[in-house]
Coordinates of C-alpha atoms and ligand atoms in Angstrom, one line a residue:
M1 CA 34.8 90.4 -14.4
Q2 CA 33.8 94.1 -15.7
D3 CA 37.2 95.6 -16.5
K4 CA 40.9 94.6 -15.4
V5 CA 43.3 96.4 -12.9
W6 CA 46.8 95.5 -14.4
I7 CA 48.5 94.1 -11.6
F8 CA 52.3 95.7 -11.0
D9 CA 55.1 94.0 -9.0
T10 CA 57.3 95.5 -7.8
T11 CA 59.4 93.3 -5.1
L12 CA 62.1 93.1 -7.0
R13 CA 63.0 96.7 -7.6
D14 CA 61.7 99.2 -5.3
G15 CA 61.0 96.2 -2.3
E16 CA 65.0 95.2 -2.7
Q17 CA 65.8 98.6 -2.9
A18 CA 64.9 98.4 1.5
L19 CA 66.5 95.6 1.7
K20 CA 70.0 95.9 3.8
A21 CA 72.3 93.6 2.0
S22 CA 70.7 93.8 -1.6
L23 CA 69.4 90.4 -3.1
T24 CA 72.3 88.2 -4.9
E25 CA 71.4 87.1 -8.8
E26 CA 70.4 83.5 -7.7
D27 CA 67.9 84.6 -5.0
K28 CA 66.5 87.3 -7.6
I29 CA 65.5 84.5 -9.9
L30 CA 64.2 82.3 -7.8
L31 CA 61.8 84.9 -6.5
A32 CA 61.1 86.0 -10.8
H33 CA 60.0 82.6 -10.7
T34 CA 57.5 82.8 -8.0
I35 CA 56.2 86.3 -8.8
S36 CA 55.7 84.9 -12.3
R37 CA 53.5 82.7 -11.1
L38 CA 51.0 84.6 -9.4
N39 CA 50.5 85.9 -13.1
V40 CA 51.0 89.2 -12.5
D41 CA 51.0 91.9 -15.2
V42 CA 54.0 93.0 -15.4
M43 CA 57.1 93.0 -12.9
E44 CA 59.8 95.3 -12.3
V45 CA 62.9 93.6 -11.3
G46 CA 65.6 96.2 -10.9
F47 CA 67.3 100.1 -11.2
P48 CA 69.8 98.3 -14.1
V49 CA 72.2 101.1 -14.5
S50 CA 71.7 101.3 -10.1
S51 CA 74.8 98.2 -10.5
P52 CA 77.0 96.2 -13.3
A53 CA 75.3 92.8 -10.8
D54 CA 71.2 94.8 -10.8
F55 CA 72.1 95.1 -15.0
R56 CA 72.7 91.1 -15.0
A57 CA 70.1 89.7 -12.9
V58 CA 67.4 92.0 -15.0
Q59 CA 69.1 90.7 -18.4
R60 CA 68.8 87.0 -17.0
I61 CA 64.6 87.7 -15.7
A62 CA 64.2 89.2 -19.0
R63 CA 66.1 86.4 -20.3
E64 CA 64.3 84.0 -18.2
I65 CA 61.0 84.7 -17.5
S66 CA 57.6 84.8 -20.1
G67 CA 54.3 85.5 -19.3
P68 CA 54.6 88.8 -17.5
S69 CA 56.5 92.2 -19.0
I70 CA 59.6 92.4 -17.7
C71 CA 59.6 96.1 -16.9
G72 CA 63.2 97.9 -15.0
L73 CA 63.4 101.5 -13.7
A74 CA 65.0 104.2 -15.5
R75 CA 65.8 108.3 -14.9
A76 CA 64.9 109.7 -17.0
V77 CA 68.5 110.4 -18.4
S78 CA 69.9 109.3 -21.4
K79 CA 72.5 106.7 -19.9
D80 CA 69.8 104.8 -17.7
I81 CA 67.1 104.8 -20.7
E82 CA 70.0 103.1 -22.5
A83 CA 71.5 100.6 -19.8
C84 CA 67.3 99.7 -19.1
G85 CA 66.9 98.5 -22.9
E86 CA 69.9 96.5 -23.3
A87 CA 69.2 94.9 -20.0
L88 CA 65.6 94.0 -21.0
R89 CA 66.3 93.3 -25.0
P90 CA 66.1 89.3 -24.6
A91 CA 62.7 89.4 -22.9
E92 CA 59.2 88.6 -24.5
K93 CA 57.8 91.9 -23.4
R94 CA 59.0 94.5 -22.4
R95 CA 59.0 97.7 -20.1
I96 CA 60.6 100.7 -19.6
H97 CA 59.3 102.3 -16.5
T98 CA 61.2 106.5 -16.7
F99 CA 60.1 108.9 -14.3
I100 CA 61.4 112.3 -12.6
A101 CA 60.1 114.2 -9.8
T102 CA 57.4 117.4 -9.8
S103 CA 56.4 118.3 -6.8
P104 CA 57.6 122.3 -6.2
L105 CA 59.8 120.6 -3.1
H106 CA 61.8 118.0 -4.9
L107 CA 62.2 120.3 -8.3
E108 CA 63.4 123.2 -6.0
H109 CA 65.3 121.1 -3.7
K110 CA 66.3 117.5 -5.6
L111 CA 66.3 118.7 -9.1
R112 CA 67.5 122.9 -8.3
M113 CA 65.5 122.6 -11.9
S114 CA 61.9 124.1 -13.1
L115 CA 58.7 121.6 -13.9
E116 CA 59.4 123.3 -17.2
D117 CA 62.7 121.3 -17.9
A118 CA 61.7 118.5 -15.9
T119 CA 59.1 118.0 -18.4
E120 CA 61.3 118.7 -21.2
M121 CA 63.9 115.6 -20.0
A122 CA 60.9 113.5 -19.3
V123 CA 59.4 113.8 -22.9
K124 CA 63.3 113.0 -24.0
S125 CA 63.1 109.9 -22.5
I126 CA 60.0 108.7 -22.9
K127 CA 61.4 109.0 -26.8
L128 CA 64.6 107.5 -26.3
A129 CA 63.1 104.7 -24.2
R130 CA 60.6 104.4 -26.9
N131 CA 64.0 102.9 -29.5
Y132 CA 63.9 100.2 -27.3
T133 CA 59.6 99.3 -26.3
D134 CA 56.3 100.1 -27.8
D135 CA 55.3 99.9 -23.6
V136 CA 56.6 102.7 -21.7
E137 CA 55.6 103.9 -17.9
F138 CA 56.5 107.6 -17.3
S139 CA 55.7 108.7 -13.2
C140 CA 55.5 112.5 -11.4
E141 CA 57.4 111.2 -9.2
D142 CA 56.2 112.7 -5.7
A143 CA 52.5 113.3 -7.7
S144 CA 50.0 113.8 -4.4
R145 CA 52.4 116.9 -3.2
T146 CA 52.1 118.1 -6.8
P147 CA 49.4 121.1 -8.4
F148 CA 46.6 119.4 -10.5
D149 CA 47.7 122.1 -13.0
D150 CA 51.3 120.8 -13.5
L151 CA 50.6 117.2 -12.7
C152 CA 48.3 117.9 -16.1
R153 CA 50.6 119.6 -18.0
V154 CA 53.3 117.1 -17.4
V155 CA 51.4 114.0 -18.1
E156 CA 49.5 115.6 -21.3
R157 CA 53.3 116.0 -22.9
A158 CA 54.4 112.1 -21.6
I159 CA 51.0 110.6 -23.4
D160 CA 52.1 113.3 -26.4
A161 CA 55.8 111.7 -26.8
G162 CA 54.7 108.0 -26.4
A163 CA 54.1 107.5 -22.9
S164 CA 51.4 104.4 -22.6
T165 CA 51.4 104.2 -19.2
I166 CA 51.1 107.2 -16.6
N167 CA 51.8 106.4 -13.7
L168 CA 51.1 108.6 -10.1
P169 CA 53.1 107.9 -7.3
D170 CA 52.1 109.3 -3.7
T171 CA 55.8 108.6 -3.4
V172 CA 55.8 109.9 1.1
G173 CA 52.3 108.0 1.7
Y174 CA 50.8 111.1 2.6
V175 CA 47.2 111.2 1.5
T176 CA 44.7 110.4 2.7
P177 CA 42.4 108.6 0.0
D178 CA 40.0 111.4 -1.1
E179 CA 42.6 113.3 -1.7
Y180 CA 43.7 110.6 -3.4
A181 CA 41.1 110.0 -5.5
A182 CA 40.8 113.4 -6.4
M183 CA 43.7 113.7 -8.2
I184 CA 42.9 110.8 -10.1
H185 CA 39.1 112.1 -10.9
H186 CA 41.1 115.3 -11.7
I187 CA 43.3 114.1 -14.3
R188 CA 41.0 111.8 -15.8
N189 CA 38.4 115.1 -16.0
N190 CA 41.6 117.8 -17.5
V191 CA 44.2 115.9 -19.6
P192 CA 42.6 116.0 -23.4
N193 CA 45.3 112.7 -24.2
I194 CA 44.6 110.5 -21.2
D195 CA 42.6 108.0 -22.7
K196 CA 45.9 107.2 -24.8
A197 CA 47.5 105.8 -21.2
R198 CA 46.2 103.3 -18.9
L199 CA 46.4 105.7 -15.2
S200 CA 48.4 103.2 -12.2
V201 CA 49.2 103.7 -8.7
H202 CA 51.8 103.6 -7.0
C203 CA 51.4 104.5 -2.9
H204 CA 53.9 103.8 0.1
N205 CA 52.5 102.9 3.5
D206 CA 54.1 106.0 6.0
L207 CA 50.5 106.2 7.4
G208 CA 49.4 102.7 6.7
L209 CA 46.9 103.8 4.1
A210 CA 48.9 102.5 0.3
V211 CA 46.5 99.9 0.1
A212 CA 43.1 102.1 0.8
N213 CA 44.7 104.6 -1.2
S214 CA 45.3 102.2 -3.6
I215 CA 42.0 101.2 -3.8
A216 CA 39.9 104.4 -4.7
A217 CA 42.4 105.1 -7.2
V218 CA 41.1 102.3 -8.7
Q219 CA 37.2 103.2 -8.0
A220 CA 38.5 106.6 -9.7
G221 CA 39.8 104.5 -12.8
A222 CA 43.0 104.1 -12.1
R223 CA 43.8 100.7 -13.6
Q224 CA 46.6 99.5 -12.4
I225 CA 48.1 99.5 -8.8
E226 CA 52.1 98.7 -8.0
C227 CA 52.7 96.7 -5.4
T228 CA 55.2 94.1 -3.4
I229 CA 54.9 90.8 -1.8
N230 CA 54.2 91.3 1.7
G231 CA 53.9 95.4 1.1
I232 CA 57.4 95.3 1.4
G233 CA 59.3 98.8 0.2
E234 CA 60.9 102.1 1.5
R235 CA 60.3 102.9 5.0
A236 CA 57.1 101.8 6.0
G237 CA 56.3 99.6 2.9
N238 CA 54.5 99.8 -1.0
C239 CA 50.9 98.4 -1.4
S240 CA 50.9 94.6 -0.1
L241 CA 50.1 92.8 -2.9
E242 CA 48.6 90.2 -1.6
E243 CA 46.0 92.4 -0.1
A244 CA 45.1 94.8 -3.0
A245 CA 44.5 91.8 -5.1
M246 CA 42.5 89.7 -2.4
I247 CA 40.2 93.2 -2.2
L248 CA 39.8 93.0 -5.9
K249 CA 39.0 89.3 -6.5
M250 CA 36.7 89.1 -2.9
R251 CA 35.0 92.5 -3.4
E252 CA 34.6 91.8 -7.4
D253 CA 30.4 92.8 -6.9
H254 CA 31.0 96.8 -5.5
L255 CA 34.1 97.6 -7.0
Q256 CA 33.0 95.6 -10.9
V257 CA 36.7 95.4 -11.9
G258 CA 39.2 93.0 -11.4
C259 CA 42.4 91.9 -11.1
D260 CA 43.9 88.5 -13.1
I261 CA 46.5 87.5 -9.8
R262 CA 46.3 83.6 -9.1
S263 CA 45.6 83.7 -5.6
E264 CA 45.8 80.3 -4.3
E265 CA 49.7 81.5 -5.7
I266 CA 50.2 84.2 -2.7
Y267 CA 50.7 82.3 0.5
R268 CA 54.0 80.4 -0.9
A269 CA 55.5 83.7 -3.1
S270 CA 54.7 85.3 1.0
R271 CA 56.9 82.7 2.5
Q272 CA 59.7 83.0 0.1
V273 CA 60.0 86.6 -0.1
A274 CA 59.8 86.6 3.5
K275 CA 62.8 83.7 4.1
I276 CA 65.0 84.8 1.3
C277 CA 64.3 88.8 2.2
N278 CA 64.7 88.0 6.2
M279 CA 61.7 90.2 6.9
P280 CA 59.7 88.1 8.9
V281 CA 55.4 89.3 8.5
Q282 CA 53.4 89.8 11.1
P283 CA 50.9 87.4 12.4
N284 CA 48.4 89.3 12.4
K285 CA 49.1 90.5 8.8
A286 CA 45.3 90.7 6.9
I287 CA 46.0 87.8 4.2
V288 CA 49.0 85.7 5.2
G289 CA 49.8 86.6 8.7
E290 CA 50.2 83.6 11.2
N291 CA 47.2 84.0 12.7
A292 CA 44.9 85.3 9.6
F293 CA 42.6 82.7 10.0
A294 CA 43.5 81.3 13.2
H295 CA 39.7 81.4 15.2
S296 CA 40.6 81.7 19.2
S297 CA 37.2 83.0 20.9
G298 CA 35.3 80.6 22.4
I299 CA 32.3 81.8 20.1
H300 CA 33.7 82.2 17.0
Q301 CA 35.1 78.7 16.6
D302 CA 31.8 77.5 17.8
G303 CA 30.5 79.4 14.7
V304 CA 33.2 78.2 12.0
L305 CA 32.1 74.8 12.7
K306 CA 28.5 75.4 12.0
A307 CA 29.3 77.3 9.2
Q308 CA 32.4 78.5 8.1
N309 CA 31.8 82.2 6.7
T310 CA 30.1 82.5 9.8
Y311 CA 33.3 84.0 10.6
E312 CA 35.7 83.8 7.4
I313 CA 35.0 85.9 4.4
M314 CA 37.0 83.9 2.4
S315 CA 38.6 79.9 3.1
P316 CA 42.9 79.7 4.0
E317 CA 42.3 77.8 0.5
T318 CA 41.6 79.9 -1.7
V319 CA 45.2 82.3 -1.0
G320 CA 47.4 78.8 -0.9
V321 CA 47.7 78.2 3.1
P322 CA 48.2 74.9 3.2
N323 CA 45.3 73.2 5.3
N324 CA 47.4 69.4 5.9
Q325 CA 50.0 69.1 8.1
L326 CA 51.2 66.1 7.2
N327 CA 54.2 65.2 9.6
M328 CA 57.3 63.8 7.4
T329 CA 59.8 60.9 9.1
S330 CA 63.3 59.4 8.4
R331 CA 61.1 57.1 7.1
S332 CA 58.8 58.6 4.3
G333 CA 60.0 58.1 0.7
R334 CA 60.4 60.7 -1.7
H335 CA 57.3 60.0 -3.5
V336 CA 55.6 61.5 0.0
I337 CA 58.0 64.7 0.0
E338 CA 57.3 65.6 -3.2
H339 CA 53.5 65.3 -2.9
R340 CA 53.9 67.6 0.0
L341 CA 55.7 70.0 -1.4
S342 CA 53.5 70.1 -4.7
E343 CA 51.1 70.6 -2.2
L344 CA 52.4 73.2 -0.8
G345 CA 52.5 75.1 -4.4
Y346 CA 56.3 73.9 -5.7
Q347 CA 57.4 72.5 -9.1
K348 CA 59.9 69.8 -9.5
S349 CA 62.3 72.7 -10.8
D350 CA 62.3 74.7 -8.7
Y351 CA 64.2 71.7 -5.9
D352 CA 67.3 69.3 -6.6
M353 CA 65.4 66.0 -5.8
D354 CA 68.5 64.2 -5.1
S355 CA 70.3 67.1 -2.1
L356 CA 66.9 67.7 -0.5
Y357 CA 65.9 63.8 0.4
E358 CA 69.7 64.6 1.8
S359 CA 69.4 66.9 3.8
F360 CA 65.4 65.7 4.0
L361 CA 66.8 62.3 5.8
A362 CA 69.8 64.4 8.0
L363 CA 67.2 66.7 9.3
A364 CA 64.7 63.9 10.4
D365 CA 67.6 62.0 12.1
Q366 CA 68.0 64.9 14.2
K367 CA 64.4 66.3 14.5
G368 CA 62.2 62.9 14.4
T369 CA 59.5 64.5 12.9
V370 CA 59.9 67.4 9.7
Y371 CA 57.0 69.4 8.8
D372 CA 56.2 71.5 6.0
Y373 CA 58.3 74.6 7.3
D374 CA 61.5 72.0 7.7
L375 CA 61.0 71.6 3.4
E376 CA 60.5 74.7 2.3
A377 CA 63.4 76.4 4.5
M378 CA 65.6 73.2 3.2
I379 CA 64.9 73.8 -0.8
H380 CA 66.3 77.6 0.0
F381 CA 69.2 77.1 1.8
N382 CA 69.8 74.0 -0.3
Q383 CA 69.2 76.4 -3.5
I384 CA 72.6 78.9 -1.4
T385 CA 74.3 75.8 -0.1
D386 CA 74.8 74.0 -3.8
K387 CA 77.3 71.7 -4.4
D388 CA 79.5 73.4 -6.4
S389 CA 80.3 76.0 -4.2
F390 CA 84.4 76.1 -2.9
Y391 CA 84.1 75.7 1.1
Q392 CA 82.0 73.3 2.2
L393 CA 81.5 72.0 5.7
Q394 CA 82.6 68.7 7.5
F395 CA 81.7 68.5 11.0
V396 CA 81.7 71.3 13.9
N397 CA 82.4 70.3 17.1
A398 CA 81.8 72.9 19.9
S399 CA 81.3 72.6 23.8
S400 CA 80.6 75.2 25.9
N401 CA 79.2 75.3 29.8
S402 CA 78.9 77.7 32.8
Q403 CA 82.7 76.5 33.9
S404 CA 84.5 76.8 31.2
I405 CA 86.0 78.6 28.0
A406 CA 84.2 77.6 24.6
S407 CA 85.5 75.5 22.5
A408 CA 85.6 74.3 18.9
T409 CA 87.2 72.7 16.6
V410 CA 85.4 72.8 12.2
G411 CA 86.1 70.9 9.3
I412 CA 85.4 72.3 5.4
A413 CA 86.9 71.4 2.1
M414 CA 88.6 73.4 0.3
G415 CA 88.2 73.0 -3.3
E416 CA 90.4 69.8 -3.3
Q417 CA 91.8 69.9 -0.3
L418 CA 90.4 69.0 3.5
K419 CA 91.5 70.8 6.5
Q420 CA 90.3 72.0 10.3
E421 CA 91.2 74.0 12.8
A422 CA 90.5 74.4 16.5
A423 CA 89.9 77.6 19.0
T424 CA 88.2 79.5 22.2
G425 CA 85.9 82.2 22.2
N426 CA 83.2 83.7 24.5
G427 CA 81.2 81.7 23.3
P428 CA 80.9 78.1 20.8
V429 CA 79.6 80.8 17.9
E430 CA 82.5 82.8 18.4
A431 CA 85.2 79.5 18.7
A432 CA 83.6 77.9 15.1
F433 CA 84.5 81.8 13.6
L434 CA 87.6 81.9 14.6
A435 CA 88.8 78.3 13.4
L436 CA 86.8 79.3 10.3
E437 CA 89.7 82.7 10.6
R438 CA 92.5 80.2 11.0
I439 CA 91.8 77.5 8.2
T440 CA 90.6 80.7 5.3
G441 CA 93.2 83.3 6.4
K442 CA 90.5 85.4 5.8
A443 CA 89.0 87.5 8.8
I444 CA 85.7 88.7 8.9
D445 CA 83.4 91.6 10.4
I446 CA 80.5 90.9 11.5
V447 CA 78.1 94.1 11.1
E448 CA 74.9 92.2 11.7
Y449 CA 74.8 88.8 13.2
N450 CA 70.2 87.8 13.4
L451 CA 70.0 84.1 15.4
D452 CA 65.7 83.5 14.5
A453 CA 63.7 80.2 14.8
T454 CA 61.6 79.0 11.8
G455 CA 59.2 76.9 13.3
Q456 CA 57.4 76.3 16.2
G457 CA 58.2 75.6 19.9
A458 CA 61.4 73.0 20.8
S459 CA 61.6 71.2 17.5
S460 CA 62.1 75.0 15.9
L461 CA 65.3 75.0 13.7
G462 CA 68.2 77.5 13.4
Q463 CA 68.4 80.3 11.3
V464 CA 71.0 82.4 11.0
D465 CA 71.6 85.8 9.0
M466 CA 74.3 87.9 8.8
I467 CA 75.8 90.6 7.2
A468 CA 79.5 90.5 7.0
K469 CA 82.1 92.8 5.7
Y470 CA 85.2 91.6 3.9
D471 CA 87.7 94.0 1.7
G472 CA 85.3 97.5 1.9
R473 CA 82.5 94.9 0.7
Q474 CA 79.2 93.6 2.5
Y475 CA 78.1 90.4 2.3
H476 CA 74.6 88.6 3.2
G477 CA 75.0 84.9 4.6
T478 CA 72.9 82.5 6.0
G479 CA 72.7 79.5 7.5
L480 CA 70.1 76.9 8.7
A481 CA 70.4 74.2 10.8
A482 CA 68.7 71.6 13.9
D483 CA 72.0 73.5 15.7
V484 CA 72.4 77.1 16.5
V485 CA 76.1 76.6 16.2
E486 CA 76.0 74.7 13.6
A487 CA 73.6 77.1 11.3
S488 CA 76.6 80.3 12.6
V489 CA 78.7 78.2 10.4
H490 CA 77.0 77.8 7.3
A491 CA 75.7 81.1 7.4
M492 CA 79.5 82.0 7.7
I493 CA 80.1 79.4 5.3
H494 CA 77.8 80.7 2.8
V495 CA 79.8 84.7 3.1
Y496 CA 83.2 82.9 2.5
N497 CA 81.6 81.6 -0.4
L498 CA 80.2 84.6 -1.8
I499 CA 84.0 86.7 -1.2
H500 CA 85.6 83.5 -3.2
R501 CA 82.5 84.3 -6.4
A502 CA 83.7 88.3 -5.9
A503 CA 86.8 87.7 -6.2
K504 CA 86.6 85.1 -9.2
V505 CA 84.3 87.3 -11.1
S506 CA 87.0 90.2 -10.4
S507 CA 89.4 87.9 -11.9
L508 CA 88.2 87.2 -14.8
K509 CA 86.7 90.8 -15.3
Q510 CA 91.2 91.5 -15.1
Q511 CA 91.9 89.0 -17.5
R512 CA 89.4 90.5 -20.2
K513 CA 90.9 93.9 -19.9
A514 CA 94.7 92.8 -20.2
G515 CA 93.1 90.6 -23.5
Ligands
KIV601 O1 57.7 105.9 -4.9 C1 58.3 106.5 -6.2 O2 57.9 107.3 -6.2 C2 59.1 105.6 -7.0 C3 58.5 106.3 -8.5 C4 60.0 105.4 -9.1 C5 58.1 105.8 -9.2 O3 59.0 104.2 -6.4
ZN602 ZN1 58.8 103.9 -4.6

């Protein structure tokens, strides 16, 4: 490799910020481990000042993840930098990423200040951030709509103040690849101290150009790409990590640069992000879409059978797409599950075999055959329905037909107590939810309810994703089961457990205050 491009993953910051419901701390930890296995150079994992929950998640990731540099975002104000510095303290390698807008549009209408004042704020913040770490990144928000001369002035001052990475985002996904490359060339040729910093790019995908713009910037001399798994992020999203990384790997001959991403981890990371963030991947998405390696036309099929590279520039295995559709049944032992999971890229520490195997047998009895995607879904859902949860589903019986009103009986354990209730409703799901409401005494508002199928055909599992409101707060519940009513009840119980946990946390806080 001639030269290296740093991969800066921002799935847990720019990506997360675009989700309808924020991720739980557990979800973030799970994804953080997955992202670090991709061997990214930097992972931006949150915006610590934005909420106590974000602060805690960043702090926990900083404590648990080694390898990549752990980064937090901070506006160019002292309280943001201080929160970020504190949250990142436990990290082996830490980076503070601070930013301020520099375009005339943002300065006039959003910040209502001059470029000179914004530059002063940037300089002050960078200096403050340097008290916490030597690794400080500065971003000129809306750089692509900032006049080149203004950009040069701000960048020079930021480097003098101690920023070692300068990021020039196309915040609104507006420019074309040649324009973006011209901006990078201009900065490299006109900022006297530019050799003291790494130039970074951060592209949004409003016109579908985020990946093309990032690669054009690399060709012009940028050496860090900011990106997210599956390209999730604000509005139309960010540059997709898997596409940028595979372009660098597949076309290293032409670009004369590469990156350190472990490509075999890509598929698994993509599946996990899609599931946990409830953002399905479009089938024709490059690299990770369901059809990315499927050949339909007879001529193409004939070609790949004769020589794979006639119609395939990379093999599915390169990006970790499993080529073996081994089906598992209730006769399969634990070692088969473990073997299959390791082929899918999971480590033993990613799951608890006892509870996974219990769920596996229950599902195998219901469905007959358990597929790879079932196993992956179970790993995720076992993590959110852990045995320590206060509310645990015991059973659900629901009935409905076209002639009579639907009814459901639900039994759950609430701590030590076993309770059951029956209710009727417009459909079996509503009846089951009403039964749960009677048991718990808590009326929940459903803001959004989505039912999806995980897997293929009639054997697929029902996956329910819902956003629910209780006492002014929103909660994100998910549930998975062969039966749709049961999946819905799991999702609602997930919500009840989140409410229970939130109440526990706030009463602990009050006790601490009082004490
Ligand atoms: O899009 C953007 O400009 C950003 C910055 C905070 C880097 O996300
Ligand atoms: Zn962004």
